[in-house]
Amino acid sequence: TQSTWGTFGAKIITMMSSCKVDLFAKGSSSKLVFLPTFESDSQNFQLLELNNDALNHLKTGALYIKGKPDAEAVLCTDDKTFVVRKAETSNSLLLVAMDEPVSAVDESDSNKENALCTFGVGGIAMSHLELIETVPQLTQLRELLSNSMYKGSEFEPAVGHKKTFEELLTQVQASRKQIEQGLNQLHTFELNGYVRMMDQRYAGEVVELILSASIENDWALSALKPAEVSAVLSRTQMLEYPVQVVRACLSQYGTIVDGENDTFALEEQKLCVFFAEQALLIKPEYRFDEFMQVWRRMCKDLIEPQLSMLRGVALVYSSGVEQFVKSFLVSSLPQNPRERFAQIFAARQKWTLEDLQPYIMDIIPPNMTPAQFLLKHTRTSVSKINNQDVVLYGARL
């Protein structure tokens, strides 16, 4: 915490000030005294190696360590997550007891360069904890929020296990900003002080109602106001449709165009993806021609559906002479890279880079490029597709 650092930091500054000498300058010297409380194994000490960014967060009290019995401990700054791992040290590190008085010899000597500082050694460290920046464990958000899915106001009395943001901040192994970004990607909303995730079938119903109400009330899909939509839906459907729920739907399938007046525009491409998701909720696998027919019918007067819209949502594959489409959501895949790739290549043996990218971007470590990550976990081959050489990615043997 900030107060702990303040006390610790003040002692360091006091010690260095009392020496009045650069300990690493040429000609300087120091005296070491092994204290009666000296511990050779130093079980009461842990050294933590920090970069400047993490150190600055520590000084301001914005540094957290989170852990679970079945997972590695992580240290989080405001915007980054680090795995905490033990590293053995080849040279023994002497630990100065900060609570012991530190004296300076020959303080009256006019030649301060010859001053001798005395340090009390309280222990020896043979290892330290190091930080390795890692991918935030944001799949934990979905796991924690799935028990309190919002399915409509009529089901709210029976909903339990709701989570506040502060509870998520404590339990999810990610920084505050990463958690906020993860919640935005899940299109969550806050209702009565709790963070909620919307059931996709219910979201489908709300979007359909919004589109119907837009026709009945002559609303432009490029200028929808959550408060107005909420009031109309609640009145006509005889059920409560909170403003937060409507805003979450408009945000997921549209873009805010006027923040000051809380106005959204629905986007045709996002709506096309939405209708594909809804079709796959009804039936998770189709023959290709059947799916395209259903998808076009659901999109009605929107833009023509394109297969590229299905990346990260569904998989097109061949079996014999026929093609099929099946649900394959990136959100359903495990966070662990090895397990993720195992499921990816079990679903389809060969992938183009464009098809594969949506399924891996959320698990690439901060210190790796996508190319380096793929080189580590996949093997490549070249095949002719439409008379062009195309690089394909497959499982490592």
XYZ file of C-alpha atoms in Angstrom:
397
model
C 0.000 0.000 0.000
C 0.983 3.642 -0.265
C 1.450 4.046 3.497
C 3.686 0.974 3.672
C 5.848 2.277 0.867
C 6.035 5.685 2.533
C 7.514 4.179 5.703
C 9.857 1.855 3.821
C 10.989 4.533 1.392
C 11.644 7.005 4.194
C 13.976 4.504 5.882
C 15.943 4.006 2.671
C 16.306 7.736 2.182
C 17.354 8.169 5.834
C 19.969 5.429 5.548
C 21.478 6.804 2.345
C 21.419 10.368 3.673
C 23.218 9.384 6.879
C 26.048 7.835 4.873
C 26.601 11.059 2.912
C 28.584 9.056 0.337
C 28.124 7.363 -2.993
C 28.510 3.688 -2.052
C 29.579 2.825 -5.558
C 32.005 5.713 -6.023
C 35.702 5.039 -6.318
C 37.438 5.160 -2.935
C 34.247 4.800 -0.857
C 33.928 2.011 1.723
C 31.339 0.499 4.023
C 31.318 -1.677 7.111
C 29.027 -4.706 7.419
C 27.817 -5.960 10.803
C 25.895 -9.235 11.117
C 23.093 -8.553 13.567
C 22.006 -10.934 16.351
C 18.741 -11.361 14.443
C 20.605 -12.534 11.316
C 18.826 -15.342 9.376
C 20.857 -17.422 6.956
C 17.793 -18.757 5.120
C 15.827 -15.476 5.254
C 12.394 -17.093 5.123
C 10.851 -13.849 6.338
C 12.077 -11.913 3.278
C 11.102 -11.904 -0.381
C 12.854 -9.645 -2.879
C 10.754 -8.371 -5.755
C 12.371 -7.039 -8.940
C 10.401 -4.149 -10.433
C 10.798 -2.093 -13.583
C 10.427 1.684 -13.322
C 6.764 1.627 -14.337
C 5.832 -0.928 -11.667
C 7.950 0.926 -9.092
C 6.074 4.160 -9.773
C 2.773 2.323 -9.306
C 4.069 0.922 -6.011
C 4.920 4.424 -4.783
C 1.360 5.582 -5.457
C -0.228 2.505 -3.900
C -1.635 1.245 -7.244
C -0.049 -2.212 -7.226
C -1.943 -5.430 -6.509
C -1.046 -9.104 -6.188
C -3.809 -11.581 -7.018
C -3.763 -15.336 -6.899
C -5.719 -18.567 -6.699
C -4.797 -21.978 -5.267
C -4.837 -23.487 -8.775
C -3.192 -20.601 -10.674
C 0.004 -18.575 -10.731
C 0.067 -15.358 -8.734
C -0.081 -12.202 -10.822
C 0.918 -8.640 -10.014
C -1.204 -5.913 -11.573
C -0.510 -2.251 -12.174
C -3.313 0.009 -13.344
C -3.013 -1.208 -16.947
C -0.740 -4.286 -17.081
C -0.616 -7.817 -15.667
C 2.569 -9.681 -14.721
C 3.129 -13.288 -13.708
C 5.160 -13.479 -10.478
C 7.823 -16.212 -10.629
C 10.713 -17.204 -8.409
C 14.191 -16.763 -9.904
C 17.294 -18.253 -8.340
C 20.210 -15.850 -7.795
C 23.782 -16.951 -8.544
C 25.221 -14.430 -6.042
C 24.023 -14.147 -2.474
C 22.262 -10.886 -1.689
C 22.825 -9.329 1.735
C 19.670 -7.877 3.255
C 20.208 -4.752 5.337
C 17.951 -4.567 8.403
C 16.202 -1.244 7.878
C 14.882 -1.061 11.442
C 18.388 -1.193 12.965
C 20.264 2.068 13.611
C 22.782 2.950 10.905
C 25.862 4.892 11.941
C 28.441 6.897 10.057
C 32.031 6.855 11.309
C 34.311 9.907 11.241
C 31.475 12.363 10.696
C 33.818 15.150 11.861
C 36.317 14.257 9.140
C 36.439 17.151 6.702
C 37.148 14.685 3.884
C 33.670 13.191 3.463
C 34.918 10.834 0.745
C 36.655 8.854 3.512
C 33.459 8.509 5.588
C 32.693 4.921 6.572
C 29.071 3.736 6.623
C 28.008 0.860 8.885
C 25.243 -1.493 7.722
C 23.488 -4.114 9.824
C 22.909 -7.335 7.838
C 19.734 -9.164 8.832
C 19.701 -11.962 6.263
C 20.810 -13.445 2.957
C 18.594 -13.959 -0.082
C 19.399 -16.697 -2.602
C 16.448 -15.907 -4.887
C 14.060 -13.152 -5.851
C 10.657 -12.752 -7.467
C 10.618 -11.527 -11.057
C 7.787 -10.127 -13.129
C 6.895 -11.338 -16.638
C 4.194 -9.380 -18.464
C 1.399 -11.728 -19.464
C -2.008 -11.925 -21.115
C -4.829 -10.957 -18.717
C -7.122 -13.830 -17.716
C -10.272 -12.173 -19.053
C -12.095 -15.465 -19.622
C -12.657 -15.337 -15.871
C -15.033 -12.411 -16.454
C -17.401 -14.541 -18.523
C -17.202 -17.371 -15.990
C -18.033 -15.075 -13.070
C -20.841 -13.225 -14.844
C -22.485 -16.229 -16.528
C -24.297 -17.150 -13.289
C -26.186 -13.856 -13.288
C -27.081 -13.400 -16.972
C -29.725 -10.762 -17.574
C -32.691 -12.493 -19.266
C -35.399 -9.908 -18.656
C -36.957 -8.001 -15.779
C -39.448 -10.786 -15.063
C -36.599 -13.185 -14.172
C -34.670 -10.788 -11.913
C -36.123 -11.909 -8.530
C -34.606 -15.396 -9.017
C -31.140 -14.226 -10.103
C -28.328 -14.741 -7.591
C -24.514 -14.583 -7.518
C -24.387 -11.034 -8.900
C -20.983 -9.338 -8.976
C -19.978 -5.741 -8.365
C -17.069 -4.200 -10.266
C -14.966 -4.188 -7.101
C -15.557 -7.924 -6.659
C -14.456 -8.548 -10.245
C -11.389 -6.370 -9.685
C -10.448 -8.548 -6.707
C -11.114 -11.928 -8.327
C -10.054 -11.544 -11.978
C -6.324 -11.857 -12.711
C -6.032 -8.684 -14.754
C -5.438 -4.967 -14.238
C -8.245 -2.451 -13.776
C -8.008 -1.091 -17.333
C -7.801 -4.598 -18.805
C -10.899 -5.616 -16.858
C -12.723 -2.507 -18.088
C -11.738 -3.359 -21.683
C -12.861 -6.968 -21.174
C -16.234 -5.826 -19.847
C -16.650 -3.552 -22.886
C -15.906 -6.477 -25.202
C -18.570 -8.517 -23.401
C -20.989 -5.560 -23.746
C -21.829 -5.636 -20.070
C -23.796 -2.978 -18.248
C -24.293 -1.919 -14.643
C -27.738 -2.356 -13.133
C -28.522 -1.547 -9.489
C -24.818 -1.533 -8.644
C -24.042 -4.916 -10.237
C -22.182 -5.721 -13.459
C -24.406 -7.778 -15.751
C -23.924 -9.691 -18.979
C -26.885 -10.106 -21.317
C -28.190 -13.461 -22.421
C -27.778 -13.596 -26.209
C -31.276 -14.927 -26.859
C -32.721 -12.066 -24.826
C -30.440 -9.592 -26.651
C -31.892 -10.948 -29.903
C -35.407 -10.254 -28.687
C -34.490 -6.699 -27.684
C -32.845 -5.923 -31.032
C -35.876 -7.286 -32.905
C -38.152 -5.092 -30.768
C -35.948 -2.050 -31.422
C -36.107 -2.638 -35.192
C -39.903 -3.084 -35.068
C -40.365 0.004 -32.897
C -38.177 2.000 -35.296
C -40.586 1.238 -38.138
C -43.720 1.912 -36.049
C -42.386 5.185 -34.621
C -40.554 6.321 -37.757
C -37.196 6.389 -35.970
C -34.030 6.685 -38.016
C -31.675 3.791 -37.245
C -28.888 6.380 -37.270
C -30.356 8.389 -34.370
C -31.676 6.133 -31.602
C -31.856 7.388 -28.017
C -31.772 4.661 -25.287
C -34.112 6.557 -22.942
C -36.762 7.023 -25.626
C -36.460 3.438 -26.873
C -36.649 2.104 -23.312
C -39.810 4.074 -22.548
C -41.588 2.913 -25.718
C -40.612 -0.765 -25.302
C -41.612 -0.803 -21.630
C -45.007 0.718 -22.459
C -45.843 -1.409 -25.492
C -44.504 -4.734 -24.173
C -45.903 -4.311 -20.644
C -42.488 -5.261 -19.226
C -39.564 -3.193 -17.996
C -36.742 -2.647 -20.487
C -34.168 -0.668 -18.478
C -32.264 2.121 -20.226
C -28.995 0.317 -19.376
C -30.156 -2.804 -21.249
C -31.225 -0.858 -24.333
C -27.976 1.148 -24.313
C -25.930 -2.072 -24.095
C -27.732 -3.490 -27.164
C -27.314 -0.281 -29.159
C -23.638 -0.147 -28.186
C -23.065 -3.774 -29.192
C -24.695 -3.489 -32.601
C -24.095 0.169 -33.303
C -21.924 3.184 -32.589
C -22.467 6.188 -30.389
C -22.769 9.235 -32.643
C -23.594 11.906 -30.063
C -22.263 11.263 -26.584
C -23.710 14.453 -25.141
C -27.242 13.507 -26.201
C -26.747 9.739 -25.756
C -27.536 8.919 -29.386
C -26.590 5.721 -31.252
C -26.590 4.557 -34.857
C -27.128 0.874 -35.623
C -24.578 -0.526 -38.109
C -25.667 -2.833 -40.895
C -22.551 -5.026 -40.756
C -22.871 -5.549 -36.995
C -26.551 -6.379 -37.468
C -25.638 -8.939 -40.135
C -23.221 -10.604 -37.692
C -25.923 -10.463 -35.020
C -28.423 -12.276 -37.257
C -25.804 -14.940 -38.052
C -25.286 -15.473 -34.314
C -29.045 -15.706 -33.776
C -29.419 -18.256 -36.573
C -26.661 -20.370 -35.010
C -28.314 -20.139 -31.596
C -31.453 -21.683 -33.096
C -29.474 -24.382 -34.898
C -25.701 -24.682 -34.323
C -24.940 -26.402 -37.658
C -26.364 -26.016 -41.176
C -25.721 -27.100 -44.697
C -24.065 -24.118 -46.344
C -26.887 -23.268 -48.779
C -29.514 -23.572 -46.029
C -27.574 -21.256 -43.707
C -27.063 -18.594 -46.373
C -30.777 -18.703 -47.185
C -31.756 -18.299 -43.500
C -29.132 -15.594 -42.947
C -30.247 -13.530 -45.975
C -33.868 -13.794 -44.901
C -33.065 -12.560 -41.385
C -30.988 -9.648 -42.699
C -33.949 -8.478 -44.804
C -33.122 -5.092 -46.322
C -29.625 -4.830 -44.865
C -26.385 -5.219 -46.793
C -25.633 -8.561 -48.470
C -24.140 -10.992 -45.913
C -20.486 -11.884 -46.570
C -18.606 -14.974 -45.354
C -15.843 -12.719 -43.973
C -18.386 -11.501 -41.381
C -18.408 -14.981 -39.841
C -14.760 -14.875 -38.708
C -14.658 -15.442 -34.962
C -18.339 -16.494 -35.043
C -18.724 -19.552 -37.254
C -16.714 -22.053 -39.256
C -17.274 -23.041 -42.881
C -15.977 -26.540 -43.612
C -16.314 -29.331 -46.156
C -17.360 -32.920 -45.636
C -17.171 -34.914 -48.816
C -18.679 -32.820 -51.595
C -20.885 -30.768 -49.278
C -20.113 -27.596 -47.334
C -21.401 -26.863 -43.838
C -21.515 -23.922 -41.437
C -21.297 -24.457 -37.685
C -21.057 -22.191 -34.662
C -17.459 -21.646 -33.539
C -17.264 -18.664 -31.191
C -13.900 -17.376 -30.029
C -15.499 -16.750 -26.621
C -16.099 -20.498 -26.232
C -12.389 -21.392 -26.521
C -9.959 -21.848 -23.575
C -7.429 -19.176 -22.628
C -4.442 -21.549 -22.548
C -2.647 -21.350 -25.958
C -1.942 -25.085 -26.215
C -5.564 -25.971 -25.444
C -6.831 -23.184 -27.734
C -4.846 -24.431 -30.732
C -5.857 -28.031 -30.027
C -9.526 -27.067 -30.367
C -8.874 -24.846 -33.389
C -7.137 -27.597 -35.359
C -9.619 -30.220 -34.204
C -12.336 -28.083 -35.806
C -10.374 -27.607 -39.045
C -6.943 -28.911 -39.991
C -5.755 -25.997 -42.170
C -6.370 -22.282 -41.716
C -5.546 -19.124 -43.635
C -4.112 -16.260 -41.598
C -7.268 -14.163 -42.117
C -9.513 -16.926 -40.745
C -7.175 -17.792 -37.874
C -6.432 -14.301 -36.530
C -9.773 -13.660 -34.748
C -9.251 -16.848 -32.729
C -5.776 -16.005 -31.407
C -5.472 -12.226 -31.000
C -6.669 -12.251 -27.375
C -4.020 -14.777 -26.225
C -0.850 -13.405 -27.840
C 1.645 -12.453 -25.070
C 2.629 -8.758 -24.889
C 6.259 -9.531 -25.776
C 5.373 -11.472 -28.957
C 4.224 -10.514 -32.439
C 1.450 -12.559 -34.096
C 4.074 -14.037 -36.460
C 6.292 -15.161 -33.552
C 3.285 -16.616 -31.729
C 2.192 -18.618 -34.775
C 5.740 -19.820 -35.383
C 5.803 -21.235 -31.852
C 2.442 -23.003 -31.964
C 1.801 -23.925 -35.612
C 3.467 -25.279 -38.740
C 2.987 -23.752 -42.180
C 2.457 -25.160 -45.640
C 1.694 -23.647 -49.030
C -1.270 -24.711 -51.149
C -2.795 -23.579 -54.422
C -6.138 -21.843 -53.919
C -7.762 -20.249 -56.980
C -4.432 -20.609 -58.815
C -2.598 -18.637 -56.123
C -0.069 -19.806 -53.533
C -1.646 -19.419 -50.077
C 0.112 -20.005 -46.742
C -1.876 -22.326 -44.494
C -1.397 -22.961 -40.780
C -1.768 -26.370 -39.190
C -1.019 -28.205 -35.960
C 2.536 -29.010 -34.926
C 3.280 -32.718 -34.992
